[in-house]
Structure formats: structure tokens, C-alpha cells
Tab-separated table of C-alpha atoms and ligand atoms in Angstrom:
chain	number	residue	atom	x	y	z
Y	943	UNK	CA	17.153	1.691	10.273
Y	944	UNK	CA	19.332	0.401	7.523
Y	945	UNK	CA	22.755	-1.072	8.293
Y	946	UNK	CA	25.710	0.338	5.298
Y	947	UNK	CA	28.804	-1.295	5.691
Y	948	UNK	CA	31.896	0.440	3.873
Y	949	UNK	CA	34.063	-2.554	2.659
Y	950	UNK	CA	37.725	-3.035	1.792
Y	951	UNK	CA	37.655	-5.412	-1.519
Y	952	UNK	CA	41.159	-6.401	-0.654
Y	953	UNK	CA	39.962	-8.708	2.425
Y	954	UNK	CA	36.927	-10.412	0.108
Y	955	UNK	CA	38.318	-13.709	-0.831
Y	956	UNK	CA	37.064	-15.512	-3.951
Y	957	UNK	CA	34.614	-18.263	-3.614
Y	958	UNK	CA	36.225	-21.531	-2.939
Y	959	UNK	CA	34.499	-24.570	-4.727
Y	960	UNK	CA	32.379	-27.358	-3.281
Y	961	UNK	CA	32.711	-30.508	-4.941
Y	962	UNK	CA	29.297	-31.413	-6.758
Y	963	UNK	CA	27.717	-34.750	-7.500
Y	964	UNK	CA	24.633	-34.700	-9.537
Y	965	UNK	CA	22.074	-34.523	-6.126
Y	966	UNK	CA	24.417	-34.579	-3.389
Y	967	UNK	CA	26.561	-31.378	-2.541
Y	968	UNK	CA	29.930	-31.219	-0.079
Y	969	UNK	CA	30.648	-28.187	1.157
Y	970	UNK	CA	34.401	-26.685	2.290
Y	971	UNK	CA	33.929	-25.446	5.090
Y	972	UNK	CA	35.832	-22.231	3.910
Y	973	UNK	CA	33.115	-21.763	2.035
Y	974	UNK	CA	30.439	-21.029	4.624
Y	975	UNK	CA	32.352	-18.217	6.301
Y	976	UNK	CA	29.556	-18.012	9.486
Y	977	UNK	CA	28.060	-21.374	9.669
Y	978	UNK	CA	28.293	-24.001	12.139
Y	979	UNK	CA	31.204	-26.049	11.002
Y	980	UNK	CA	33.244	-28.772	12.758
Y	981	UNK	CA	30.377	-31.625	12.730
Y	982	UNK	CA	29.256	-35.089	10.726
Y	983	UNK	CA	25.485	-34.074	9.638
Y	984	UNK	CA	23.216	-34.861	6.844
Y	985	UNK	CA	20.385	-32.139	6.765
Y	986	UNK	CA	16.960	-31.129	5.271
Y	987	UNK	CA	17.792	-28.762	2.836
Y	988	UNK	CA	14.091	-28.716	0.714
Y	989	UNK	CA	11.310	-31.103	0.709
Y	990	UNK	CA	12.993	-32.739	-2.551
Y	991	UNK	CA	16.714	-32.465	-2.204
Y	992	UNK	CA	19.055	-33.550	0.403
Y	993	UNK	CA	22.567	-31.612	1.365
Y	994	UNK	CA	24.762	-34.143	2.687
Y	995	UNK	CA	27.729	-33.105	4.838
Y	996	UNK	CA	31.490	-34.872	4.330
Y	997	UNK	CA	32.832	-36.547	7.152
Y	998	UNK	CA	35.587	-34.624	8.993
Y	999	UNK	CA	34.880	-30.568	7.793
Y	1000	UNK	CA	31.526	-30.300	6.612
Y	1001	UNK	CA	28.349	-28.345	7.372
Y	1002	UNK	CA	25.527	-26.843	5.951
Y	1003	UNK	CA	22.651	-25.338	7.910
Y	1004	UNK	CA	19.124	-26.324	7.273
Y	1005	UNK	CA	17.440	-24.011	5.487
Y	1006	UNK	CA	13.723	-24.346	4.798
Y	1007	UNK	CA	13.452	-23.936	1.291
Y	1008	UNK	CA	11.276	-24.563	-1.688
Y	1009	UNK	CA	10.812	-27.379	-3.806
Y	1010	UNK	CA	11.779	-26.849	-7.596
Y	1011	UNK	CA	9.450	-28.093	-10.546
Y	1012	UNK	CA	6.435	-26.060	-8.991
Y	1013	UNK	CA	8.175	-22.424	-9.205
Y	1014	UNK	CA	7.056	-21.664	-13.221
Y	1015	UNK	CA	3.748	-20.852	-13.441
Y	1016	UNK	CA	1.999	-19.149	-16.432
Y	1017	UNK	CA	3.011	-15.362	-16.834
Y	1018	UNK	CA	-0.431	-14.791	-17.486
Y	1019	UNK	CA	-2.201	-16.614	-14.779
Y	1020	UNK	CA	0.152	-16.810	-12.752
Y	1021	UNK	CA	-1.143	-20.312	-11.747
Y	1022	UNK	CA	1.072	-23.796	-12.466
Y	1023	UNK	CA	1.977	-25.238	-15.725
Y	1024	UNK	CA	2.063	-29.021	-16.843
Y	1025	UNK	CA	5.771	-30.084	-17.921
Y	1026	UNK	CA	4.794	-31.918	-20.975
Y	1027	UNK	CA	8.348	-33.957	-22.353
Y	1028	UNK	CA	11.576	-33.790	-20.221
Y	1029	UNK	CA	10.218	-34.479	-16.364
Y	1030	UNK	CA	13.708	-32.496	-15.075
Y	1031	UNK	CA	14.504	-29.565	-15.069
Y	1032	UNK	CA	17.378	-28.885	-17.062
Y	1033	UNK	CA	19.233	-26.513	-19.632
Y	1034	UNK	CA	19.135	-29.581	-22.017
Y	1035	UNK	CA	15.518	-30.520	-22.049
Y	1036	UNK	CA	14.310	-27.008	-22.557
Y	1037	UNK	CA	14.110	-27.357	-26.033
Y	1038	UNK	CA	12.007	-31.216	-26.240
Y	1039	UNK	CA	9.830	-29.534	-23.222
Y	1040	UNK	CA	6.332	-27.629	-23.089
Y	1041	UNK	CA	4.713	-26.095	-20.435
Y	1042	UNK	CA	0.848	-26.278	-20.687
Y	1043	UNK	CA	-1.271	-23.471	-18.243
Y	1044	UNK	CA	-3.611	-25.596	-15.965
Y	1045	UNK	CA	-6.030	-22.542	-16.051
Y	1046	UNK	CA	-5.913	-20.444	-19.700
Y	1047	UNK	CA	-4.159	-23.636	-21.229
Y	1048	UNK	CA	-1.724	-21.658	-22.720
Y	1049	UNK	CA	1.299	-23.734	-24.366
Y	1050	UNK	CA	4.655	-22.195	-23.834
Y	1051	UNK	CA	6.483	-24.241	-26.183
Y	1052	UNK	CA	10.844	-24.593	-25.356
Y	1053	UNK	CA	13.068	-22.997	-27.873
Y	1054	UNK	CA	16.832	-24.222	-28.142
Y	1055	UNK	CA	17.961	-22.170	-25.240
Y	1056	UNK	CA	15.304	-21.030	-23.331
Y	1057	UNK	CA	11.793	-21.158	-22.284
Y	1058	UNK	CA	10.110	-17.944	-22.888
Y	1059	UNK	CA	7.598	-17.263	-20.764
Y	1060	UNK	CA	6.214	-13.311	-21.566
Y	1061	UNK	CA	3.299	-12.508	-21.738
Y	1062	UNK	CA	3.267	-12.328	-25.510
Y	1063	UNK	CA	4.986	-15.404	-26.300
Y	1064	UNK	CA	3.549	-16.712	-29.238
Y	1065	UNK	CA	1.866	-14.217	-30.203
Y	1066	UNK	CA	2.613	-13.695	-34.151
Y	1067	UNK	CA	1.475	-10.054	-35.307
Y	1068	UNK	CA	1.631	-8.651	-32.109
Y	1069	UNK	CA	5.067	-7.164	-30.973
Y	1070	UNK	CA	6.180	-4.841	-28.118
Y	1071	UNK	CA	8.926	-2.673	-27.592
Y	1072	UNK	CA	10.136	-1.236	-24.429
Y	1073	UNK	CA	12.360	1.493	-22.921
Y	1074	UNK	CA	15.794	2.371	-24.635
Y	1075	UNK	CA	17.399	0.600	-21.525
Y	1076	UNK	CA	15.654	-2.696	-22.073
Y	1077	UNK	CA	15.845	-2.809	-25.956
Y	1078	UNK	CA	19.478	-2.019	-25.430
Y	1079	UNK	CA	20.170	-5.094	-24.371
Y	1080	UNK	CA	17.991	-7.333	-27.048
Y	1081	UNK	CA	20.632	-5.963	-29.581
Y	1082	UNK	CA	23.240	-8.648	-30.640
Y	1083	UNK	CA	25.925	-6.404	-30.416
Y	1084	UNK	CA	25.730	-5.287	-27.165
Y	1085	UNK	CA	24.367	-9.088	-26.078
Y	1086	UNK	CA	28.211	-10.124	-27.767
Y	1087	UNK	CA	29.886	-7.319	-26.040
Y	1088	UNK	CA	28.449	-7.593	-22.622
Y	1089	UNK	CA	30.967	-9.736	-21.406
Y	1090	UNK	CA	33.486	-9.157	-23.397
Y	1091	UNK	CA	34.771	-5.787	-22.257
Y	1092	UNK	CA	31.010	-3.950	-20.823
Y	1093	UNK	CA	30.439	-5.493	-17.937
Y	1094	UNK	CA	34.363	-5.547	-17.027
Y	1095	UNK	CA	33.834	-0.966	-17.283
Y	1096	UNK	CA	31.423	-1.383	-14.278
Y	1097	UNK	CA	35.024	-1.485	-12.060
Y	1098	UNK	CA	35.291	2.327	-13.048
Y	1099	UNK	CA	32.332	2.699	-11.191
Y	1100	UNK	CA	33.231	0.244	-8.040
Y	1101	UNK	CA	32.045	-2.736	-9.143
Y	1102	UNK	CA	34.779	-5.302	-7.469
Y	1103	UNK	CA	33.787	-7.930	-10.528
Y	1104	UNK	CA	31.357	-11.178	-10.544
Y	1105	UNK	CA	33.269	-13.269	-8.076
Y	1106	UNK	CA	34.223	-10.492	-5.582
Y	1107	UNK	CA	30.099	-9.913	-5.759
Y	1108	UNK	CA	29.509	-13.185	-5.569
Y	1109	UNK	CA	31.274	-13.517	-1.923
Y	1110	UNK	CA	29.781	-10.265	-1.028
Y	1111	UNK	CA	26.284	-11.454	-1.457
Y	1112	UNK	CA	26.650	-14.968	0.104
Y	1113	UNK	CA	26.690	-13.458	3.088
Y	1114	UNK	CA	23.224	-11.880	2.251
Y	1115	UNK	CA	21.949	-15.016	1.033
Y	1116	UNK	CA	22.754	-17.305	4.033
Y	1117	UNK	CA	19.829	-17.774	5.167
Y	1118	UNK	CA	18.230	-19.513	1.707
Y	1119	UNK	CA	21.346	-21.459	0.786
Y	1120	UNK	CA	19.877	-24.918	-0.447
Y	1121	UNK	CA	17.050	-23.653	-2.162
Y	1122	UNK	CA	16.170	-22.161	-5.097
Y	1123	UNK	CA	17.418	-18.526	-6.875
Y	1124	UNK	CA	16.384	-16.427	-9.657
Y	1125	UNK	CA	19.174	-14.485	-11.425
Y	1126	UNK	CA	16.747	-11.795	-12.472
Y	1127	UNK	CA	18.126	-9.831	-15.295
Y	1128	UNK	CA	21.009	-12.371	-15.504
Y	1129	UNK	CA	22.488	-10.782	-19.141
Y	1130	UNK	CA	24.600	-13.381	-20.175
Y	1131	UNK	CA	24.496	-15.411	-17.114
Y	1132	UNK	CA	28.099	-14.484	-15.227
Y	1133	UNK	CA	26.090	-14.652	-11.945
Y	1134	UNK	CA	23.695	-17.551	-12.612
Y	1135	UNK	CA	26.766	-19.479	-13.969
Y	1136	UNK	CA	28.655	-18.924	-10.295
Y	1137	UNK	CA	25.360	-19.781	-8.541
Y	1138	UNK	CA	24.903	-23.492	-10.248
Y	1139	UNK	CA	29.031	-24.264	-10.316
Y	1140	UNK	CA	28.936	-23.119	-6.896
Y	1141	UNK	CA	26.611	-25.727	-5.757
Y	1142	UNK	CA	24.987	-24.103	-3.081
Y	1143	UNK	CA	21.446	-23.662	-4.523
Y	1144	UNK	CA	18.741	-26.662	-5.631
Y	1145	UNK	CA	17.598	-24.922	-8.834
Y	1146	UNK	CA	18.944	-21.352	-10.544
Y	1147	UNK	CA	16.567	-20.009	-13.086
Y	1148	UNK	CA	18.627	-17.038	-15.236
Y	1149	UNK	CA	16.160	-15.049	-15.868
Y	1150	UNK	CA	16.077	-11.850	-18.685
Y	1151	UNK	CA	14.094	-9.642	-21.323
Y	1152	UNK	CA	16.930	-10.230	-24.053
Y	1153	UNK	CA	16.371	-13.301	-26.280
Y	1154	UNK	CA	19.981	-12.759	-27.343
Y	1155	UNK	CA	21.612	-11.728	-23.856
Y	1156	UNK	CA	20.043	-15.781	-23.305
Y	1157	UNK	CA	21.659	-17.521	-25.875
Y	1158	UNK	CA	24.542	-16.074	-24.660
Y	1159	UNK	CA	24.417	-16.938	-21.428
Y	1160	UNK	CA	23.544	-21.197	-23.117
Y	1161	UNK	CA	26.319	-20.299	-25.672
Y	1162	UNK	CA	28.607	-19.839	-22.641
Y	1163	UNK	CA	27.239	-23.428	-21.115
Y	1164	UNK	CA	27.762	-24.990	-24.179
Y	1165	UNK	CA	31.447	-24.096	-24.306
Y	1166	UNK	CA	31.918	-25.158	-20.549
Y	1167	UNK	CA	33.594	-28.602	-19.980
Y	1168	UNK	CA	31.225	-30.464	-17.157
Y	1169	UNK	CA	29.287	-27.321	-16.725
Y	1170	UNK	CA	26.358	-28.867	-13.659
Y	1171	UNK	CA	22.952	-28.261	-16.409
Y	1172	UNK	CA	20.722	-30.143	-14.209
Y	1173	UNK	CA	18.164	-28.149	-11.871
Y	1174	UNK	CA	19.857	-24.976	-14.197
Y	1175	UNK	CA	16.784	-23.231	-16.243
Y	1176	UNK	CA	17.207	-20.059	-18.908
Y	1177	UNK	CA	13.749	-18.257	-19.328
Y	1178	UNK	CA	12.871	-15.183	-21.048
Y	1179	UNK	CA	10.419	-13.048	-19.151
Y	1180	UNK	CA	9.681	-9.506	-18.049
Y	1181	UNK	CA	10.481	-8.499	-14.327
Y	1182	UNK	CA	7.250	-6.856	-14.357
Y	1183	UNK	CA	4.980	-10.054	-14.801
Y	1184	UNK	CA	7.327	-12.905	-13.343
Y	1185	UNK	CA	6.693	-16.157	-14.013
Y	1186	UNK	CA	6.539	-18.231	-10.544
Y	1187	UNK	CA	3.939	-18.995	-8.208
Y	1188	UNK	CA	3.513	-16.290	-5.324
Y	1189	UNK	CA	5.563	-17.040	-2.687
Y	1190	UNK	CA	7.065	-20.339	-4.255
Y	1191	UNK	CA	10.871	-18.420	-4.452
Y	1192	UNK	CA	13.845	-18.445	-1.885
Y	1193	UNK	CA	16.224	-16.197	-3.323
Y	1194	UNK	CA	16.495	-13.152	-6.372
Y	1195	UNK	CA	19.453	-11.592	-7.592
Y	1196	UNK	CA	19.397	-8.427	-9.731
Y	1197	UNK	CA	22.925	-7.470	-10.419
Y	1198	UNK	CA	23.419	-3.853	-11.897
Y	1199	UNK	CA	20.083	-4.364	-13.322
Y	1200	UNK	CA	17.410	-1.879	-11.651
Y	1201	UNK	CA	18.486	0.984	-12.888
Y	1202	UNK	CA	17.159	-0.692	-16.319
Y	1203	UNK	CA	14.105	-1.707	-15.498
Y	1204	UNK	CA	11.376	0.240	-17.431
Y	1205	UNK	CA	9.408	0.442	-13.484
Y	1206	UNK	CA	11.384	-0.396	-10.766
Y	1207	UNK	CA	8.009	-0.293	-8.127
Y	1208	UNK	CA	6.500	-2.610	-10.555
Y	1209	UNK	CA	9.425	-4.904	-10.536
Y	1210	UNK	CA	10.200	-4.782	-6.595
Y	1211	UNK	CA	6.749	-5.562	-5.906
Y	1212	UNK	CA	6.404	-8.378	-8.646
Y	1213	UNK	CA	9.848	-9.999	-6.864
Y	1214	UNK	CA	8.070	-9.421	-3.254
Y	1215	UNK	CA	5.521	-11.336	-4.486
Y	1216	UNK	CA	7.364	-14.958	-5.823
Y	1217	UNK	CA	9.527	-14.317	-2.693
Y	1218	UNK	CA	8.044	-17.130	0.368
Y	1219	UNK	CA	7.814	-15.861	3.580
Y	1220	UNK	CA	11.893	-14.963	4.861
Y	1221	UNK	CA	12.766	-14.689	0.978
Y	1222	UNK	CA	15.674	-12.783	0.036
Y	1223	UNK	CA	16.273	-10.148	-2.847
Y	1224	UNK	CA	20.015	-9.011	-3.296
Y	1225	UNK	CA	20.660	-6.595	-5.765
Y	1226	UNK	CA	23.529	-4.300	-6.883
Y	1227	UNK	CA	23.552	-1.276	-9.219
Y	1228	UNK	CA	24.958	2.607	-9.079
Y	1229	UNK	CA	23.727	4.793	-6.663
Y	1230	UNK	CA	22.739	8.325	-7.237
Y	1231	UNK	CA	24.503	11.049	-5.056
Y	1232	UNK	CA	23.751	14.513	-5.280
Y	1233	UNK	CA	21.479	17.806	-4.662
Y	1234	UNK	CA	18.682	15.286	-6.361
Y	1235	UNK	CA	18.605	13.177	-3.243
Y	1236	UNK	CA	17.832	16.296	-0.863
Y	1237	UNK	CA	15.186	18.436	-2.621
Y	1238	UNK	CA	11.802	16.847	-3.795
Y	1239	UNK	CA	11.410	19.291	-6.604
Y	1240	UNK	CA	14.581	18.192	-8.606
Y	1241	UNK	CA	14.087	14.175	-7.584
Y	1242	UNK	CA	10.892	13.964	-9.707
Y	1243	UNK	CA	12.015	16.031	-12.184
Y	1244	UNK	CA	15.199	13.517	-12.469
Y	1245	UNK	CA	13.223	10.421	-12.024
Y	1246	UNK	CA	10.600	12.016	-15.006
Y	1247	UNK	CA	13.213	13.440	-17.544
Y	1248	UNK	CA	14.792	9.595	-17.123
Y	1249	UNK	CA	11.725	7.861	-17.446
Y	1250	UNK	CA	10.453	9.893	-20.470
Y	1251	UNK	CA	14.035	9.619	-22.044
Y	1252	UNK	CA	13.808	5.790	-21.646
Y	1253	UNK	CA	17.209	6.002	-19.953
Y	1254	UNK	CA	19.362	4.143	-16.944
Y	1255	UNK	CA	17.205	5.471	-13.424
Y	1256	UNK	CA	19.976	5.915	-11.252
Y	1257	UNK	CA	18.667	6.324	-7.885
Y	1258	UNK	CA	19.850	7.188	-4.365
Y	1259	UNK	CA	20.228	4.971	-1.239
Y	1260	UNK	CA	17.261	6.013	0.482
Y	1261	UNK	CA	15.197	5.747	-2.477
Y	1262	UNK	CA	16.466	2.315	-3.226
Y	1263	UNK	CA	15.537	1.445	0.778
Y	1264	UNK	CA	12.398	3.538	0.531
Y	1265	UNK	CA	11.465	1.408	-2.710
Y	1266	UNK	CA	11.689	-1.897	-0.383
Y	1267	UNK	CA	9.915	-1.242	2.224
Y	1268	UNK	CA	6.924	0.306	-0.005
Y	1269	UNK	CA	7.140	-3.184	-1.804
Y	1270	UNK	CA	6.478	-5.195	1.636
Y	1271	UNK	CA	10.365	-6.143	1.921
Y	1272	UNK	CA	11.834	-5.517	5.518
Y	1273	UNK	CA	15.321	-4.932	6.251
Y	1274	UNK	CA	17.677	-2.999	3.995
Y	1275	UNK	CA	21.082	-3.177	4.483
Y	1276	UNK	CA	23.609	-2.211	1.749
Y	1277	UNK	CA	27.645	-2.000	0.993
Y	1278	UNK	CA	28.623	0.619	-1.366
Y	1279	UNK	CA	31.907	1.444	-2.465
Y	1280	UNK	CA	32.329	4.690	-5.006
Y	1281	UNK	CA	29.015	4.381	-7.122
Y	1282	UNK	CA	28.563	0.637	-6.512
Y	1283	UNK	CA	26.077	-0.008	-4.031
Y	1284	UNK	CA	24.872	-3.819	-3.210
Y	1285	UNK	CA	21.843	-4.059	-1.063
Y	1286	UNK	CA	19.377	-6.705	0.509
Y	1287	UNK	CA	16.200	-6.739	2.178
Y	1288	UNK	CA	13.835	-9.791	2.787
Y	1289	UNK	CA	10.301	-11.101	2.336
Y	1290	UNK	CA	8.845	-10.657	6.036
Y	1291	UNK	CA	8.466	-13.951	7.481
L	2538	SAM	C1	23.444	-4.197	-17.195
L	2538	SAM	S1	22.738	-5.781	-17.550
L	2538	SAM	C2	23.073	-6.707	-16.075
L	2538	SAM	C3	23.476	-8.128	-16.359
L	2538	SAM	C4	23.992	-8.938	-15.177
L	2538	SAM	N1	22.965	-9.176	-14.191
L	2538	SAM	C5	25.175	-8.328	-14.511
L	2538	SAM	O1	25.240	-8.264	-13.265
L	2538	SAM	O2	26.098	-7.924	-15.219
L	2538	SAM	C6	21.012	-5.404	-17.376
L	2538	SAM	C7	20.129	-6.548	-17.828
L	2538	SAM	O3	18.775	-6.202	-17.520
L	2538	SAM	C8	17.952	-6.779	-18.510
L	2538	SAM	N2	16.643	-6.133	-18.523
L	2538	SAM	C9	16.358	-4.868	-18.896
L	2538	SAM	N3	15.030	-4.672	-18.825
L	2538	SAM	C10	14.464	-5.831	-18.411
L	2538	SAM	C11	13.126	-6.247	-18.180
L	2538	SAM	N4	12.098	-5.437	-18.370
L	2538	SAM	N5	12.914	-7.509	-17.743
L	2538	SAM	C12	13.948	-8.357	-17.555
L	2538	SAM	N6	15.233	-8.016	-17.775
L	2538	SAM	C13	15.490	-6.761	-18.209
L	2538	SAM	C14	18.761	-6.546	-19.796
L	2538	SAM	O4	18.332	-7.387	-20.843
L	2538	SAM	C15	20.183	-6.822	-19.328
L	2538	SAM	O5	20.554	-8.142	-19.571
């Protein structure tokens, strides 16, 4: 059975900072509301990176995690790539970088602020165009606007704001803190720009369909003053053919993104399958309540007339649980507040 929690946003306090040096990580122990605190430790946080604790108030739990280069893999393949340039990964060697498919030998070559890994990169006749609520998105105009007034409506709907969500969902994420997290469908980057300044993950790939939602998101870097670029990776790709290795991925966020995804199944499934074994996805968006969620007949028609339309599919809780579970994820538990609903479930370990 799922767990829903009905929270008060008053009493969610806003992340407090750890203090970041380029491979070492000191956590406040304020920060890490459930861990064990109190002790001296240096622990194994993934087979590459070490979190080591401050004397006096320090702790972080170890956390087996994944190591980073190996997570992109050819969207078509699916198999690993060869890093030809820039040997780390970072949002400033993307552009002298290419990644060369071991098996179709595909070359993804780096643009300026992103690696862009569909499908049908490169391809120079060929174009695609999907659903009104991805192509929304490509648009500059909305790209500009997102987070400059769009994403700040949401609140009408419940949405406490990034950094409220942000605390919400560390709780979720515990259990992969130290490795590595995919902001899937990261728009301009509010969340994946938390997750690297917050220290508490070994790589963050922002992840999204929009070529111009991503240079917004490296515009915003850019303007940052000692914004943490290293292990910090922008790449264009479809939910629905993700570029990482099966089972090579500790962590993906989706914030109020599903409801935009041209096949949510498809895209569940895709993250179920880059999640490793004990993986978690955490993911917000508006829930659907109403006569739809009772009676079969007008649910299809719903999720049909939204599909055909190309427009947002809102859907209800026990869809979004029902969803989970039929994509091998194990489980659900969600907080929702008016329409905002944030919910987890995990890779089965
Ligand atoms: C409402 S925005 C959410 C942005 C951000 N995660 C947030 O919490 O505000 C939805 C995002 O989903 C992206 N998106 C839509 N369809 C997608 C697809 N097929 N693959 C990847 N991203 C997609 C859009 O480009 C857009 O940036």
C-alpha cells in the first residue's frame, strides 16, 4: 500500500549549504535531517569519489553508488561511448568533447552547452516533431519565460517552489545521496542547479528535449559566480530513449514534468531501466481529481482526448502509483498538497 503524507510547508526548512571543495564534500549536519550524526568518519561514497566527514559535526552515510564517466551510453545502442577530448566530466568541456559509440560508432559531437544525445542527432534532412506539450517548451519564448514568472504560477497550484521541493525530496533521496542524479526534464535547470551547489551528489546530468530550455539552464551557470561545473553535465535527449547504461543510475528527478511527456509508460519504464538495483525516481507534477478517477469509461476517454490533443496528461494518484509498479518500481509513497503531488518509488533491489 502506498504511504501519502499531507504536509504543512510552513515546518519545511530551506536547504542549508555544505561547504564544497572540488572532490571532497562537508556536510552540516542540519543538513541530513535523519542520518547518523555526532561522529569523525570518512566513508565510501562510490567506487571513484570519497565523502569525507569534518571533525566535530559531520556525517554522511555510505551509500553504494555508481561511478560517473560510464553512465552515457549511445541513445541508440544503448551500449558505452568513448570520451574523445576533455577526460572530465564537466559543463566546460562539453563543447571540445566527443563521444564515439563502441558498437554503431556513432559520433555525438559537444555543442557549446550541451551534448545532445537523441536519437537523431546529426541527422541533417531528417527532423521530428513531437506533442504540443514537448514542442512547447523548444520555443524561445517560453524557454526565456520559464523562470521568469511560469514556473513561479505552479504555487497557484501547490507547488511550495524549488527549494521547499528540494527539502521535500531529500528525504526521498536518502538512500542514493553520494551518487549520481539525472534531472530528467530539468527546463532550465532550477533543480539540477540545487542538486550540484548542494553538494550532495557525485555527478548531476540535467537532462531535457528543449535545445533552448538547455542553454538556459548553461546561460544561468554562466552568470553564477563559483557555480561547482565539475561532475555537472547538460544533455539533450528524449525520456523515451535515455541515454545511460541499464542500471548504471542512482537517482532521477522529474519535477512537474510527466504530465508532458508524449508517453508516460514509455518514459517510467525507460527510467526503471538506467535505475541500478535500490534506484530512486522522485517526481512531482498535478494530480487529477475527479469523476475521471472512479469510472473506467471516462478515464480512457480523458487519457485519449489528451493524448490526441497533444496536451498536459494530468493524471490521478492511483494511476501515477499504478504506472510504477507496471514499470517494475516498488514502493510509492507521495505528499500532495492542493494539486501538487510529489511522489517516489524505487528500483527493486
Ligand atoms: C514544466 S517543465 C518542468 C521543468 C522543471 N523540471 C521544473 O520542475 O520546473 C517540463 C519540461 O519537460 C520537458 N519535456 C517535455 N517533453 C519531453 C521529452 N519528450 N523528453 C524530455 N523532456 C521533455 C520540456 O522541455 C520542459 O522543459
Amino acid at each position: 500500500m502506498a504511504t501519502v503524507t499531507t504536509i504543512n510547508f510552513s515546518s519545511v526548512f530551506l536547504p542549508s549549504q555544505p561547504v564544497v571543495t572540488s572532490r571532497r564534500c562537508f556536510f552540516k549536519t542540519s543538513s541530513l535531517p535523519s542520518f547518523k550524526r555526532g561522529f569523525v568518519a570518512k566513508v565510501r561514497a562510490s567506487s571513484t569519489t570519497f565523502v569525507e566527514t569534518k571533525p566535530s559535526e559531520t556525517i554522511v552515510v555510505e551509500n553504494d553508488v555508481s561511478p560517473n564517466k560510464t553512465i552515457l551510453s549511445c541513445p541508440i545502442c544503448y551500449k558505452p561511448v568513448t570520451w574523445i577530448g576533455d577526460s572530465f566530466l564537466s559543463v566546460g568541456s562539453i563543447a571540445s568533447t566527443s563521444l564515439q559509440c563502441n558498437t554503431c560508432k556513432k559520433t555525438y559531437r559537444g555543442k557549446e552547452a550541451y551534448f545532445d544525445l537523441t536519437a537523431a542527432s546529426g541527422a541533417k534532412d531528417y527532423g521530428e516533431s513531437m506533442p504540443l506539450s514537448t514542442e512547447v517548451f523548444r520555443t524561445p519564448l517560453v524557454s526565456f519565460l520559464y523562470e521568469r514568472g511560469w514556473r513561479q504560477n505552479f504555487i497557484w497550484g501547490g507547488f511550495p517552489g524549488p527549494e521547499k521541493e528540494f527539502e521535500l525530496m531529500k528525504d526521498y533521496l536518502k538512500p542514493v545521496l553520494g551518487g549520481n542524479i539525472i534531472d530528467a526534464s530539468c527546463g532550465s535547470g532550477m533543480f539540477s542547479r540545487l542538486f550540484a551547489k548542494s553538494g550532495l551528489f557525485s555527478l548531476v546530468v540535467a537532462l531535457d528535449y528543449s535545445e533552448n530550455m538547455l542553454q538556459q539552464c548553461y546561460d544561468f551557470i554562466k552568470k553564477e559566480e563559483s557555480f561547482p561545473e565539475e561532475n555537472y553535465v547538460l544533455v539533450r535527449a528524449d525520456i523515451s530513449r535515455l541515454p545511460f547504461a541499464s542500471s548504471s543510475v542512482d537517482a532521477v528527478h522529474a519535477g512537474a514534468a510527466i504530465h508532458c511527456w508524449p508517453s508516460p509508460s514509455t518514459a517510467v519504464a525507460e527510467i526503471s531501466r538506467v535505475l541500478r538495483p535500490g534506484g530512486v525516481f522522485v517526481a512531482s507534477t498535478f494530480i487529477l481529481d475527479g469523476p475521471y478517477n472512479f469510472i473506467p469509461f471516462l478515464r480512457l476517454y480523458r487519457q485519449s482526448m489528451m493524448q490526441i490533443s497533444g496536451t498536459y496528461l494530468f493524471l490521478a494518484e492511483r494511476e501515477l502509483e499504478d504506472l510504477c509498479k507496471a514499470c517494475g518500481l516498488v514502493g510509492f509513497t507521495c505528499i500532495r498538497n492542493g494539486r501538487f503531488v510529489m511522489f517516489t518509488a524505487s528500483k527493486p533491489k
